[in-house]
Amino acid sequence: MISKLDLYKIFSKVAKCNSFSKAAKELYMTQPAVSQAIMQLEKDLNTRLFNRTPKGASLTNEGSLLFEYVNSAMNLLQTGEEKILEFQNLTAGELKIGVGDTISRYFLLPYLEAFHNKYPNIKFTIVNGTTLELCSTLKSGEVDISICNLPIEDSTLEVRHCIDIQDTFVYGERFAEALSRPVSLHELVKLPLIFLEPKSNSRKYVEDYMISKGIKIAPEFELGSHDLLLEFARINLGIACVTQEFSQEYLAKGWLTEVQLLEKIPRRSIGVCNIKSVPLSPAATKFVELLENK
């Protein structure tokens, strides 16, 4: 059965062609089928839409009124289809990413630059937060994907591995003598420690590992950013628990030194997350592929 939308498409074509036969050719239909469709529309609307003459067809007053609305609607539908194609071809659209400040600065920036160079018409929206906050933001639909510290235990999320990272401790010159040799975690916790705030996923990972070894921590300072950890350690306020890969500048320039632990903390990962039940947009799909093929 022909749909109401199809009837309006046929009506619009006949009105533009002023001819049933010409409209039939452009629509790849038979003339009787076009005539039948117009008759059906006229029946549904209980009004005559065309004056039929041997030379063609012309709109009635009612038909002219209807054509203004139908033509506008058809144009809007065509524009909508074109916009969908733009999104699919990545010539337009938006990519909303949830990510923490540290991961954004030390890991994500090169990928944002590469993606923007390849798809310059895609607009970025970046939402910052902790891993817990980003998972909540993702599930509420505010972002397409989130780049988070792993592990994440959530059956509603699909998690893809991006990069392995190493948690470690660093110190300034004040603690050089005390940490001149390899030390155990039991020895380390006797010194003033600097950690991220408790709600941080990376803080929780290290703390859980130390608790599994029978070690409880009581940090001297609890801070909100990785950069502050490095700066507090640099001015000798304590030994900071940091991500090794994100501390290279401080270590390379000799501003900080890495603690030699007798037993290293197990490596963990950073990953990209999305909701399992929601298909990724074309832009999000391409960005995830970029991260996976790094």
Backbone as a ProteinNet text record, in pm:
[ID]
protein_1_A
[PRIMARY]
MISKLDLYKIFSKVAKCNSFSKAAKELYMTQPAVSQAIMQLEKDLNTRLFNRTPKGASLTNEGSLLFEYVNSAMNLLQTGEEKILEFQNLTAGELKIGVGDTISRYFLLPYLEAFHNKYPNIKFTIVNGTTLELCSTLKSGEVDISICNLPIEDSTLEVRHCIDIQDTFVYGERFAEALSRPVSLHELVKLPLIFLEPKSNSRKYVEDYMISKGIKIAPEFELGSHDLLLEFARINLGIACVTQEFSQEYLAKGWLTEVQLLEKIPRRSIGVCNIKSVPLSPAATKFVELLENK
[TERTIARY]
84.7	0	88	53.9	133.5	113.5	221.1	213.1	167.3	124.6	80.2	196.6	317.3	434	458.5	444.7	461.9	356.2	233.7	127.3	164.6	220.7	258.8	377.3	470.4	582.3	532.1	435.9	378.3	302	223.8	150.1	244.8	355.5	450.8	512.2	544.3	605.8	507.9	382.7	281.3	262.8	258.8	239.8	355.1	478	594.9	600.4	553.8	559.9	437.4	328.8	200.8	155.4	190.3	158.7	169	68.3	71.5	176	182.2	272.9	419.3	450.1	587.3	629.9	537.4	566.4	592.5	514	530.6	669	716.8	849.8	958.6	948.6	1051.3	1049.2	930.7	918.2	936.2	959.3	972.5	849.8	733.9	605.8	523.8	418	325.1	229.9	176.1	82.2	-43.7	-100.2	-217.8	-189	-65.4	-30.9	-25.1	28.2	32.1	-109.6	-192	-330.7	-404.8	-381.6	-446.9	-402.7	-272.9	-222.5	-285.9	-298.5	-358.9	-505.5	-574.3	-715.1	-728.1	-635.4	-638.1	-617.6	-523.9	-498.1	-619.4	-679.1	-799.5	-913.1	-924.6	-1027.9	-1002.1	-875.4	-840.1	-866.9	-839.2	-854.8	-993.4	-1070.3	-1206.6	-1208.4	-1114.3	-1108.9	-1036	-1067.5	-1000.9	-874.8	-763.4	-634.1	-586.3	-631.7	-585.5	-703.2	-686.5	-774.5	-710.8	-781.9	-728.1	-772.8	-679.1	-709.2	-629.3	-664.3	-586.9	-441.4	-412.5	-276.1	-194.2	-258.6	-185.6	-272.1	-210.2	-279.7	-236.1	-331.7	-300.7	-363.7	-300.3	-348.6	-476.7	-569.3	-684.9	-639.9	-728.7	-693.6	-652.6	-730.5	-697.1	-562.6	-541	-414.6	-296.6	-314	-206.2	-171.3	-274.6	-251.1	-174.2	-218.8	-152	-8.7	13.7	147.7	249.4	209.5	302.4	359.4	272.3	315.8	392.3	340.4	405.7	544.4	556.6	686.9	787.4	740.4	827.2	870.6	775.2	806.8	905.4	885.6	976.2	1118.4	1126.4	1257.9	1326.5	1248.7	1305.6	1352.6	1274	1313.9	1442.7	1452	1573	1693.5	1673.2	1781.6	1824.5	1725.1	1756.7	1838.3	1800.3	1875.3	2017.2	2031.4	2164.8	2250.8	2187.4	2261.4	2307.4	2220.2	2257.8	2378.6	2378.6	2492	2619	2602.7	2718.2	2776.3	2688.5	2735.2	2806.7	2746.9	2805.8	2940.4	2952.3	3077.6	3175.4	3134.5	3216.3	3252.7	3161.3	3179.7	3103.1	3036.5	2967.5	2942.3	2910.8	2876.9	2954.2	2932	2992.7	3035.3	3147.4	3196.8	3214	3137.8	3142.1	3220.9	3328.9	3421.7	3431.8	3417.8	3442.8	3584.1	3659.6	3798.7	3848.4	3938.5	4000.1	4108.7	4141.7	4241.8	4377.1	4420.6	4553.8	4561.4	4462.5	4461	4448.2	4369.6	4352.8	4485.3	4558.5	4683.8	4795.5	4811	4928.7	4904.3	4779.9	4753.2	4667.5	4559.3	4457.6	4490.1	4563.4	4584.1	4634	4733.7	4779.5	4670.3	4581	4472.6	4366.5	4340.8	4248.1	4301.5	4431.7	4493.1	4486.3	4518.9	4517.5	4376.3	4278.2	4138.5	4089.5	4124.4	4081.4	4144.3	4268.9	4333.9	4267.1	4217.9	4154.1	4008.2	3939	3795.7	3772.6	3815.8	3813.3	3673.8	3570.1	3435	3362.7	3427.9	3368.3	3403.5	3300.2	3319.1	3342.3	3440.5	3467.8	3397.5	3338.8	3294.7	3362.9	3441.8	3516.8	3456.2	3420.3	3363.7	3463.7	3505.4	3605.8	3540.6	3612.2	3562.3	3648	3617.6	3683.6	3624.2	3687.2	3636.9	3492.9	3462.1	3325.2	3227.2	3266.3	3180.1	3162	3269.9	3263.4	3174.7	3177	3088.2	2942.7	2915.3	2779.8	2736.8	2828.6	2801.7	2775.9	2852.5	2835.3	2697.7	2657.7	2530.2	2409.6	2431.1	2322	2308	2401.5	2392.9	2456.8	2529.8	2590.6	2716.6	2778.6	2896.3	2879.8	2953.8	2949.4	3041.8	3159.2	3259.1	3329.8	3390.8	3472.1	3607.2	3712.3	3847.8	3878.2	3895.3	3898.9	4017.2	4048.6	4141	4070.3	4137.2	4081.4	4147.1	4086.4	3971.8	3837.9	3737.3	3600.1	3512.6	3438.6	3347.7	3205	3158.2	3021.8	2975.1	2878	2833.8	2761.7	2720.3	2648.9	2745.3	2875.7	2973.5	3064.2	3096.3	3199.3	3329.5	3433.9	3562.7	3669	3739.6	3849.1	3980.7	4080.1	4211.9	4281.3	4345.1	4420.1	4570.4	4608.5	4750.2	4770.3	4884.1	4921.3	5000.6	4980.3	5052.7	5103	5204.2	5269.1	5256	5196.7	5193.3	5328.7	5376	5505.3	5506.4	5618.4	5634	5755.9	5745.9	5856.3	5882.9	6005.8	6043.5	6142.1	6153.2	6247.8	6375.5	6463.9	6598.8	6598	6496.2	6490.2	6493.3	6436.3	6424.7	6527.8	6625.9	6725.9	6803.1	6840.6	6919.4	6835.9	6713.5	6627.3	6589.5	6586.1	6542.4	6656.6	6777.3	6894.4	6908.7	6833.4	6838.1	6695.8	6682.1	6547.7	6477.3	6347.2	6269.8	6143.1	6088.4	5961	5847.5	5727.5	5611.8	5589.1	5621.1	5608.1	5699.3	5818	5910.6	5861.7	5810.9	5771.3	5659.6	5563.4	5447.7	5484.1	5607.1	5650.7	5690.1	5706.4	5739.9	5612.2	5616.4	5496.7	5459	5335.4	5290.3	5191.7	5192.5	5101.3	5024.1	4892	4806.3	4698.1	4639.7	4518.2	4405.2	4296.9	4182.6	4121.5	4055	4006.1	3911.7	3834.1	3736.9	3802.3	3931.4	4002.8	4021	3995.1	4008.5	4154.4	4247.6	4388.9	4436.4	4387.1	4419.3	4363.8	4240.2	4175.9	4252.5	4303.6	4376	4502	4579.3	4703	4671.8	4572.8	4537.6	4489	4407	4357.6	4472.9	4570.5	4686.3	4765	4783.6	4860.3	4784.8	4653.9	4573.9	4585.4	4591.2	4605.8	4737.9	4833.9	4964	4968.4	4852.4	4844.5	4894.4	4894.1	4946.6	4833.6	4814.8	4717.3	4791.1	4730.8	4796.7	4722.7	4798.1	4741.6	4814.6	4774.9	4848.4	4857.9	4971.2	4990.8	4907.6	4899.1	4819.8	4736.2	4613.4	4525.1	4484.4	4523	4509.7	4416.8	4377.4	4278.9	4334.9	4467.1	4522.4	4661.4	4696.3	4827.7	4939.3	4916.4	5018	5051.8	4950.5	4975.9	5058.7	5034.4	5116.8	5264.5	5293.9	5431.9	5489.8	5412.7	5462.7	5482.8	5391.8	5407.6	5532.4	5556.5	5677.9	5802.5	5791.4	5907.5	5953.1	5858.2	5895.4	5910.5	5926.6	5967	5861.5	5733.4	5627.7	5595.4	5655.9	5632.6	5667.2	5637.7	5660.9	5526.9	5522.7	5395.7	5375.4	5252.5	5212.9	5162.4	5234.4	5204.4	5204.2	5165.7	5174.2	5308.3	5385.2	5521.2	5522.3	5433.4	5431.2	5394.5	5324.8	5280.9	5373.7	5486.3	5580.1	5717.1	5727	5857	5933.6	5863.6	5933.3	6004.7	5937.2	5995	6112.7	6099.6	6207	6326	6298.3	6407.1	6488.9	6422.4	6492.8	6555.4	6537.3	6598.9	6526.7	6407.4	6330.5	6281.6	6256.7	6210.8	6286	6285.7	6349.7	6247.5	6252.7	6158.5	6207.5	6116.2	6148.2	6177.3	6284.2	6316	6242.6	6133.1	6054	6104.5	6107.4	6146.1	6041.1	5916.6	5808.9	5724.8	5728.7	5653.9	5502.7	5429.3	5283.6	5245.9	5154.7	5115.1	5064.4	5098.2	5054.4	4903	4846.6	4704.1	4688.1	4565.1	4541.3	4451.8	4458	4360.8	4279.8	4149.8	4064.9	3956.6	3893.4	3782.4	3653.8	3552.7	3427.3	3309.9	3214.3	3086.4	2976.5	2851.2	2738.9	2715.7	2708.9	2693.4	2567.8	2460.9	2331.2	2309.9	2404	2388.9	2496.6	2458	2558.1	2638.1	2765.4	2849.4	2813.6	2822.7	2804.1	2921	2906.2	3019.1	3145.8	3131.8	3249.1	3313.1	3230.6	3284	3350.6	3292	3349.9	3489.4	3503.6	3633.3	3735.6	3690.2	3784.1	3831.8	3741.2	3779.9	3876.7	3851.5	3943.8	4082.1	4086.7	4215.1	4289.8	4218.5	4280.1	4330.1	4252.4	4288.1	4404.7	4418.8	4524.5	4645	4661.6	4770.4	4906.2
-119.6	0	124.3	218.9	340.6	429.1	487.1	568.6	710.6	780.2	918.9	1006.4	977.2	1054.3	1034.7	911.5	885.5	958.8	964.4	1037.2	1184.1	1242.8	1384.4	1405.9	1307.6	1318.1	1317.4	1229.6	1222.8	1351.6	1399	1524.1	1639.5	1649.4	1757.6	1749.4	1627.6	1611.3	1648.4	1606.9	1641.6	1792.4	1856.1	2001.3	2073.7	2026.1	2090.3	2065.1	1947.5	1912.5	1961.6	1992.3	2028.2	1919.3	1795	1685.3	1552.6	1468.8	1335.4	1248.1	1259.4	1173	1208.9	1340.4	1381.6	1341.3	1357.9	1319.2	1169.6	1091.8	946.9	907.9	972.2	943.1	974.1	1091.3	1131.1	1043.9	989.6	904.7	756.3	725.6	587.3	504.8	564.7	500.1	501.9	425.1	431.3	547.8	601.2	713.2	673.1	553.2	513.2	508.4	467.5	461	600.3	696.8	835.5	890.5	866.4	913	853.4	723.6	655.9	716.2	750.6	809.3	945.7	1028.3	1160.4	1146.5	1052	1027.6	984.8	902	857.7	975.1	1064.4	1180.9	1273.3	1295	1380.1	1319.8	1187.7	1120.5	1138.8	1121.2	1135.4	1276.8	1376.4	1516.5	1571.7	1489.9	1529.3	1661.9	1675.4	1797.2	1767.3	1845.2	1828.1	1913.2	1850.7	1919.2	1965.8	1901.2	1936.4	1953.8	2048.5	2058.5	1976.3	1872.4	1787.8	1843.5	1861.1	1907.4	1823.8	1824.7	1748.7	1793.4	1918	1969.6	1941.6	1891.7	1864.8	1878.2	1922.8	1937.4	2066.9	2138.2	2260.8	2254	2316.4	2313	2393.3	2339.9	2417.2	2512.4	2596.4	2686.6	2606.7	2500.9	2416.3	2347	2303.6	2237.8	2330.7	2457	2556.5	2580	2587.2	2606.7	2488.4	2368	2248.8	2240.4	2278.8	2267.8	2351.6	2468.6	2554.2	2478.8	2407.8	2335.1	2207.5	2134.9	2010.6	2038.1	2141.1	2173.6	2212.1	2289.8	2328.6	2205.4	2114.2	1992.9	1904.6	1891.4	1809.1	1866.9	1998.4	2063	2038.9	2044.9	2020	1875.4	1782.9	1642.4	1620.2	1683.9	1670.8	1728.4	1842.6	1903.7	1811.3	1749.2	1655	1536.9	1482.6	1370.3	1412	1534.5	1584.2	1600.4	1646.2	1662.6	1527.6	1426.6	1292.7	1243.9	1267.4	1228.4	1303	1430.1	1507.4	1444.7	1404.6	1340.5	1209.7	1131	1002	1018.7	1125.3	1150.6	1235.8	1271.5	1351.4	1488.3	1545.7	1682.8	1781.2	1729	1812.5	1724.8	1788.9	1712.8	1756.2	1683	1715.5	1587	1593.7	1480.9	1527.5	1465.9	1504.2	1397.9	1444.4	1353.5	1389.4	1289.5	1307.4	1262	1343.7	1308.9	1394.5	1338.7	1414.8	1506.6	1608.7	1707.2	1642.8	1551.6	1492.7	1406.1	1318.8	1233.5	1318.8	1423.8	1514.1	1576.7	1625.5	1696.9	1603.3	1489.7	1405.8	1290.5	1260.8	1149.3	1189.2	1263.6	1281.3	1387.8	1490.2	1605.2	1567.5	1481.4	1447.3	1383.9	1307.4	1243.4	1345.6	1441.1	1549.1	1627.6	1654.6	1729.3	1650.4	1521.3	1438.7	1426.4	1408.1	1395.6	1526.3	1638.4	1768.9	1798.4	1759.8	1781.5	1701.2	1582.8	1496.5	1532.9	1574.2	1607.4	1745.8	1851.5	1986.1	2041.5	1982.8	2035.6	1972	1876.2	1815.8	1901.2	1942.7	2027	1938	1975.8	1904.4	1972.1	1891.9	1937.5	1848	1908.2	1832.5	1857.2	1748.2	1756	1693.5	1768.3	1720.8	1661.3	1570.4	1512.6	1395.7	1340.3	1218.6	1100.1	983.8	865.2	835.8	843.7	818.6	918.8	1044.3	1148	1127.6	1087.3	1069.1	951.8	845.1	731.2	772.4	853.1	903.2	995.1	1082.1	1172.8	1094.5	987.7	903.8	837.8	783.4	711.7	805.6	932.1	1029.4	1084.3	1047.3	1091.4	1226.1	1280.2	1412.6	1406.9	1289.3	1271.9	1144	1134.8	1015.5	906	946.8	852.9	918.5	836.3	888.4	818.2	894.5	840	836.7	715.4	701.1	617.3	636.3	547.4	415	304.7	172.7	116.5	16.9	-60.8	6.8	-28.7	14.6	-110.5	-129.7	-244.2	-194.6	-200.8	-155.8	-233.5	-322.1	-410.9	-337.9	-213.3	-137.6	-68.5	-69.1	3.2	-92.5	-52.9	-122.9	-47	-118.6	-55.8	-110.9	-20.1	-58.4	-5.1	-92.5	-54.9	43	146.5	243.4	237.5	245.8	252.7	202.9	136.1	95.1	207.1	224	327.1	268.7	335.7	287.7	392.4	352.2	439.8	429.7	543.7	545.7	659.7	675.1	783.4	866.9	997.7	1087.8	1182.1	1233.3	1319.7	1427.1	1531.9	1639.9	1618.4	1716.6	1701.6	1681.4	1728.4	1714.4	1568	1480.7	1338.9	1251.2	1315.2	1239.8	1141.2	1182.7	1093.7	976.9	1003.5	898	796.3	839.4	751.1	720.7	720.2	695.5	547.7	462.6	318.3	267.9	148.5	91.8	72.2	105.3	94.5	14.2	-38	-109.3	-9.5	-50.9	35.3	58.8	-40.2	-23.8	88.6	98.6	205.6	340.5	336.4	460.2	533.7	459.5	523.8	593.4	574.2	645.1	788.7	818.8	954.9	1029.8	1163.9	1239.9	1212.6	1171.7	1134.1	1235.7	1245.6	1334.6	1248.9	1249.8	1169.6	1257.3	1202.2	1262.9	1244.5	1318.1	1308.2	1168.2	1123.5	985.5	941.7	1032.8	992.7	963.8	993.2	966.2	816.2	767.3	624.8	578.6	665.2	628	621.7	712.7	706	577.1	544.4	424.4	298.4	295.1	177.3	152.7	258.4	245.4	214.3	282.3	260.7	117.9	66.4	-71.8	-171.4	-144.1	-233.5	-233.4	-114.4	-105.7	-170.4	-156.3	-221.5	-373.3	-423.2	-568.1	-619.1	-528.2	-562.8	-532.4	-498.3	-468	-329.9	-238.1	-103.4	-1.2	76.9	185.7	318	407.6	535.9	648.5	749.2	870.4	988.3	1027.3	1130.7	1263.5	1327.3	1461.3	1562.3	1538.9	1626.2	1540.2	1584.3	1522.3	1630.8	1614	1722.3	1684.6	1785.7	1765.1	1747.3	1759.7	1745.3	1684	1617	1553.2	1657.2	1768.8	1873.8	1926.8	1938.8	1984.3	1882	1753.2	1650.3	1674.2	1697.6	1719	1845.4	1950.7	2077	2069.5	2002.9	1988.2	1906.2	1802.5	1721.1	1801.3	1883.1	1962.7	2060.6	2113.9	2208.7	2137.2	2002.8	1922.1	1912.6	1912.5	1897.4	1751.7	1661.1	1518.9	1437	1307.1	1215.3	1194.8	1221.7	1221.5	1092.4	1041.7	926.3	978.9	948.1	1005.1	895.4	934.3	845.4	869.1	765.2	778.5	843.2	797	846.8	994.5	1045.4	1184.3	1275.8	1220.7	1296.8	1309.6	1277	1268.1	1400.1	1510.7	1639.7	1667.8	1645.2	1670.4	1577.2	1452.3	1354.7	1382.7	1413.5	1437.2	1560.1	1662.8	1786.6	1781.4	1670.4	1656	1729.4	1777.1	1845.9	1747.4	1624.1	1519.4	1390.6	1301.3	1170.3	1062.5	954.2	844.3	755.6	721	630	490.3	430.3	292.3	197.9	142.8	53.3	-89.5	-161.7	-302.1	-384.2	-338.7	-407.4	-302	-304.8	-205.4	-229.2	-120.2	-129.6	-186	-282.6	-338.5	-228.6	-245.9	-148.9	-154.4	-42.1	-36.3	30.1	65.1	112.6	234.9	300.9	403.8	346.7	368.1	313.6	409.5	377.6	457.3	378.6	446.3	380.6	437	349.8	393.6	300.9	342.2	260.8	146.9	23.8	-92.9	-85.5	-36	-40.3	74.6	167.7	285.1	283.2	274.9	274.8	404.8	395	514.3	592.5	724.5	809.6	787.4	825.1	810.4	878.6	999.6	1072.5	998	949.4	875.9	745.9	679	554.8	578.3	683.1	714.1	753	825.2	867.5	746.9	655.2	533.5	450.9	443.4	371.6	435	567.6	638.3	601.5	595.4	559.4	414.4	324.4	183.6	153.5	236.9	214.1	303.3	352.8	445.9	383.9
0	0	0	-88.1	-99.6	22.9	74.3	195.7	163.6	267.1	250.9	203.3	253	210.4	60.9	14.1	-129.6	-211.8	-161.3	-232.2	-247.9	-141	-147.9	-241.4	-245.3	-339.5	-483.9	-511.3	-646.8	-677.7	-580.5	-598.5	-630.6	-555.6	-578.2	-717.5	-762.1	-894.1	-1006.1	-994.1	-1095.4	-1101.1	-982.7	-978.1	-1046.6	-1026.1	-1087.3	-1238.2	-1283	-1425.2	-1502.7	-1430.5	-1494.1	-1591.2	-1556.2	-1646.9	-1572.9	-1588.3	-1528.3	-1597.9	-1731.2	-1807.3	-1781.1	-1776.4	-1750	-1607.6	-1512.7	-1374.7	-1365.4	-1439	-1437.6	-1486.4	-1592.9	-1646.5	-1544.7	-1478.5	-1381.7	-1255.5	-1225.4	-1106.8	-1138.7	-1267.4	-1312.1	-1274.5	-1297.5	-1272.8	-1401.6	-1401.8	-1514.8	-1492.8	-1603.3	-1590.2	-1513.4	-1538.3	-1459.4	-1309.1	-1271.7	-1129.8	-1068.7	-1145	-1097.5	-1084.1	-1183.7	-1178.5	-1060.1	-1035.2	-923.8	-790.3	-780.6	-656.2	-630.2	-733.4	-715.6	-678.4	-742.3	-709	-563.3	-515.5	-376.6	-280.3	-314.7	-229.7	-228.5	-344.3	-352.1	-270.3	-273.1	-194.4	-45.2	-5.5	136.5	186.9	101.9	142.4	109.1	38.5	-0.2	-76.7	-170.9	-253.3	-384.5	-488	-616.4	-615.6	-655.9	-650.3	-786.9	-895.3	-1030.3	-1125.1	-1217.4	-1333.4	-1445.1	-1492.8	-1599.2	-1735	-1824.4	-1959.6	-2057.1	-2186.4	-2286.4	-2292.9	-2250.3	-2258.4	-2133	-2029.7	-1907.2	-1784	-1674.6	-1546.7	-1480.3	-1421.4	-1348.6	-1210.7	-1116.6	-979.3	-962.6	-883.2	-839.8	-730	-683	-572	-448.5	-422.3	-307.4	-329.2	-455.4	-487.3	-472.1	-512.9	-500.2	-354.4	-269.7	-126.2	-67.9	-103.2	-51.8	-101.1	-228	-286	-210.2	-161.2	-86	35.1	105.4	224.3	187.4	87.7	47.6	-8.3	-90.3	-149.1	-41.5	56.7	168.2	247.7	271.9	348	271.6	139.9	58.7	59.3	53.1	57	190.5	300.3	432.8	445.8	392.8	396.2	317.2	201.1	119.9	193.2	257.3	334.9	448.6	514.6	621.9	572	455.1	397.1	361.9	310	275.2	400.2	509.7	634.7	689	675.3	719.6	641	510.2	426.8	468.7	505.1	552.6	678.6	771.7	894.2	862.3	770.3	735.6	666.1	587.1	514.6	594.6	719.3	810.4	752.4	674.7	627.5	715.7	817.8	916.3	1038.6	1149.4	1269.1	1391.5	1500.6	1629.6	1698.4	1766.6	1845	1988.9	2079.7	2221.1	2299.2	2361.1	2428.3	2576.6	2661.3	2803.5	2836.2	2906.7	2936.6	3052.7	3132.2	3240.3	3188.1	3265.5	3222.2	3193.2	3279.2	3263	3137.5	3118.4	2999	2874	2883.3	2768.8	2729.1	2827.4	2799.1	2753.5	2823.9	2800.3	2701.9	2673.4	2583.3	2462.7	2486.1	2381.9	2277.7	2315.5	2226	2086.8	2071.9	1935.8	1849.9	1912.1	1837.3	1796.4	1884.3	1848.8	1729.7	1732.1	1622.1	1491.4	1496.4	1375.6	1318.8	1406.7	1361.5	1300.4	1364.6	1313.6	1177.2	1160.1	1030.9	919.7	954.7	855	832.2	939.3	930.5	992.8	925	983.5	1013	954.3	974.5	1093.1	1158.8	1278.3	1399.9	1471.4	1590.2	1712.6	1795.4	1920	2037	2124.8	2256	2358.6	2447.5	2547.1	2685.1	2754.2	2889	2985	3085.8	3181.8	3306.2	3370.4	3495	3537.9	3654.5	3699.7	3622.8	3635.1	3565.7	3604.8	3733.2	3781	3719.5	3718.3	3660.3	3509.4	3441.4	3296.5	3258.2	3337.9	3311.6	3327.4	3427.5	3448.1	3333.5	3291.5	3179.3	3050.7	3030.8	2912.2	2912.1	3025.1	3032.8	3026.9	3056.6	3045.8	2904.3	2815.1	2675.8	2648	2745.9	2727.5	2641.4	2632.7	2546.8	2464.9	2353.4	2268.9	2321.5	2366.6	2419.2	2537.6	2620.6	2731.4	2731.1	2756	2768.5	2917.8	2973.7	3119.6	3167.5	3295.2	3363.5	3390.3	3356.3	3381.8	3508.8	3573.3	3526.1	3556.5	3475.6	3496.9	3496.2	3601.1	3610.3	3591	3468.1	3435.9	3313.5	3332.6	3225	3112.5	3135.4	3031	2935	2969.1	2888	2811	2690	2612.9	2630.8	2667.6	2697.8	2603.4	2536.6	2447.6	2504.3	2506.9	2558.2	2463.5	2519.1	2438.2	2466	2593.8	2628	2770.4	2794.5	2930	2995.8	3125.2	3199.7	3331.5	3387.6	3509.7	3620.6	3732	3848.6	3920.5	3970.7	4037.9	4139.6	4209.1	4306.2	4267.3	4288.2	4256	4373.1	4377.5	4489.5	4443.8	4526.2	4502.8	4582.9	4576.6	4634.1	4785.5	4855	5000.8	5044.6	4962	5000.1	4928.9	4867.3	4789.4	4875.9	4996	5082.3	5131.3	5174.7	5228.2	5121.5	4994.5	4885.5	4788.3	4838.9	4752.7	4715.5	4784	4756.1	4730.7	4671.8	4653.6	4788.3	4791.8	4916	4891.1	4998.8	4991.9	5011.6	4977.1	4999.8	5148.6	5231	5375.9	5426.5	5370.9	5409.8	5355.1	5231.5	5164.5	5238.3	5293.7	5356.8	5488.4	5533.9	5654.6	5623.6	5493.8	5449.2	5410.8	5406.8	5367.4	5220.7	5201.3	5066.8	5009.7	4878.4	4805.8	4705.6	4718.4	4630.7	4567.1	4461.8	4408.5	4508.9	4491.2	4582.5	4575.7	4682.5	4692.3	4579.8	4521.1	4418.3	4283.1	4272.5	4148.5	4128.5	4006.2	3977.3	3986.9	3943.7	3951.2	4097.5	4181.2	4325.6	4385.4	4350.5	4404.9	4365.2	4241.8	4193.7	4278.4	4298.9	4376.4	4522.3	4577.1	4717.6	4739.4	4648.7	4662	4656.1	4569.2	4559.9	4691.7	4747.4	4872	4987	4988.6	5092.7	5081.1	4954.9	4934.8	4991.2	5007.2	5066.4	5216.4	5271	5413.4	5449.2	5351.6	5373.9	5362.6	5466	5462.6	5445.2	5367.3	5343.4	5414.3	5453.5	5513.2	5449.4	5328.3	5253.9	5328.2	5311.5	5367.1	5289.7	5156.8	5069.4	4974.6	4946.2	4847.7	4749.2	4624.8	4527.1	4411.5	4335.8	4230	4091.3	4075	3939.9	3944.3	3835.5	3824.5	3822.8	3755.8	3750.1	3889	3974.1	4111.4	4189.2	4164.5	4229.1	4198.5	4072.1	4029.5	4092.1	4094.6	4149.6	4299.9	4371.7	4516.3	4548.2	4468.4	4490.4	4456.8	4355.3	4311.1	4418.9	4496.7	4602.6	4737.6	4728.9	4845.6	4955.5	4916	5016.1	5044.2	4968.7	4991.9	4868.5	4877.9	4765.8	4695.9	4568	4495.2	4418.2	4422.8	4342.3	4208	4100.5	3969.4	3862.5	3742.4	3626.5	3558.6	3546.3	3492.6	3354.2	3266	3128.1	3120	3220.9	3219.4	3300	3344.3	3427.5	3362.9	3234.6	3168.5	3166.3	3148.5	3143.6	3276.1	3386.8	3518.6	3545.8	3502.7	3524.9	3434.7	3307.8	3210.9	3247.1	3301.9	3336.1	3475.6	3545.7	3676.9	3787	3759.6	3863.2	3968.5	3926	4015.8	3984.4	4081.4	4064.4	4098.3	4024	4047.1	4161	4251.1	4361.9	4306.1	4353.9	4315.3	4411.9	4365.7	4449.6	4436.8	4548.1	4544.1	4468.6	4475.1	4403.7	4331.9	4198.3	4121.6	4132.1	4127.6	4120.8	3983.7	3975.7	3845.2	3749.9	3623.8	3523.9	3507.7	3467.9	3437.2	3300	3264.8	3129.2	3126	3011.2	2975.1	2859.5	2862.1	2757.3	2714.4	2601.9	2551.1	2574.5	2626.9	2666	2588.3	2559.7	2502.8	2552.7	2538.4	2584.4	2485.4	2535.4	2448.4	2362	2418.3	2349.2	2251.2	2245.6	2158.3	2049.9	1921.3	1814.3	1813	1783.9	1774	1648.2	1657.5	1540.6	1444.6	1316.8	1224.1	1273.7	1330.5	1380.6	1496.8	1591	1706.1	1661.5	1562.8	1510.8	1454.8	1374.5	1314.2	1420.2	1524.5	1628.8	1709.7	1739.6	1813.2	1729.5	1598.2	1510.3	1513.1	1519.5	1526.5	1654.9	1767	1893.8	1893.1	1830.3	1830.8	1736.8	1633.4	1534.9	1555.9	1676.2	1708.6	1677.1
[MASK]
++++++++++++++++++++++++++++++++++++++++++++++++++++++++++++++++++++++++++++++++++++++++++++++++++++++++++++++++++++++++++++++++++++++++++++++++++++++++++++++++++++++++++++++++++++++++++++++++++++++++++++++++++++++++++++++++++++++++++++++++++++++++++++++++++++++++++++++++++++++++++++++++++++++

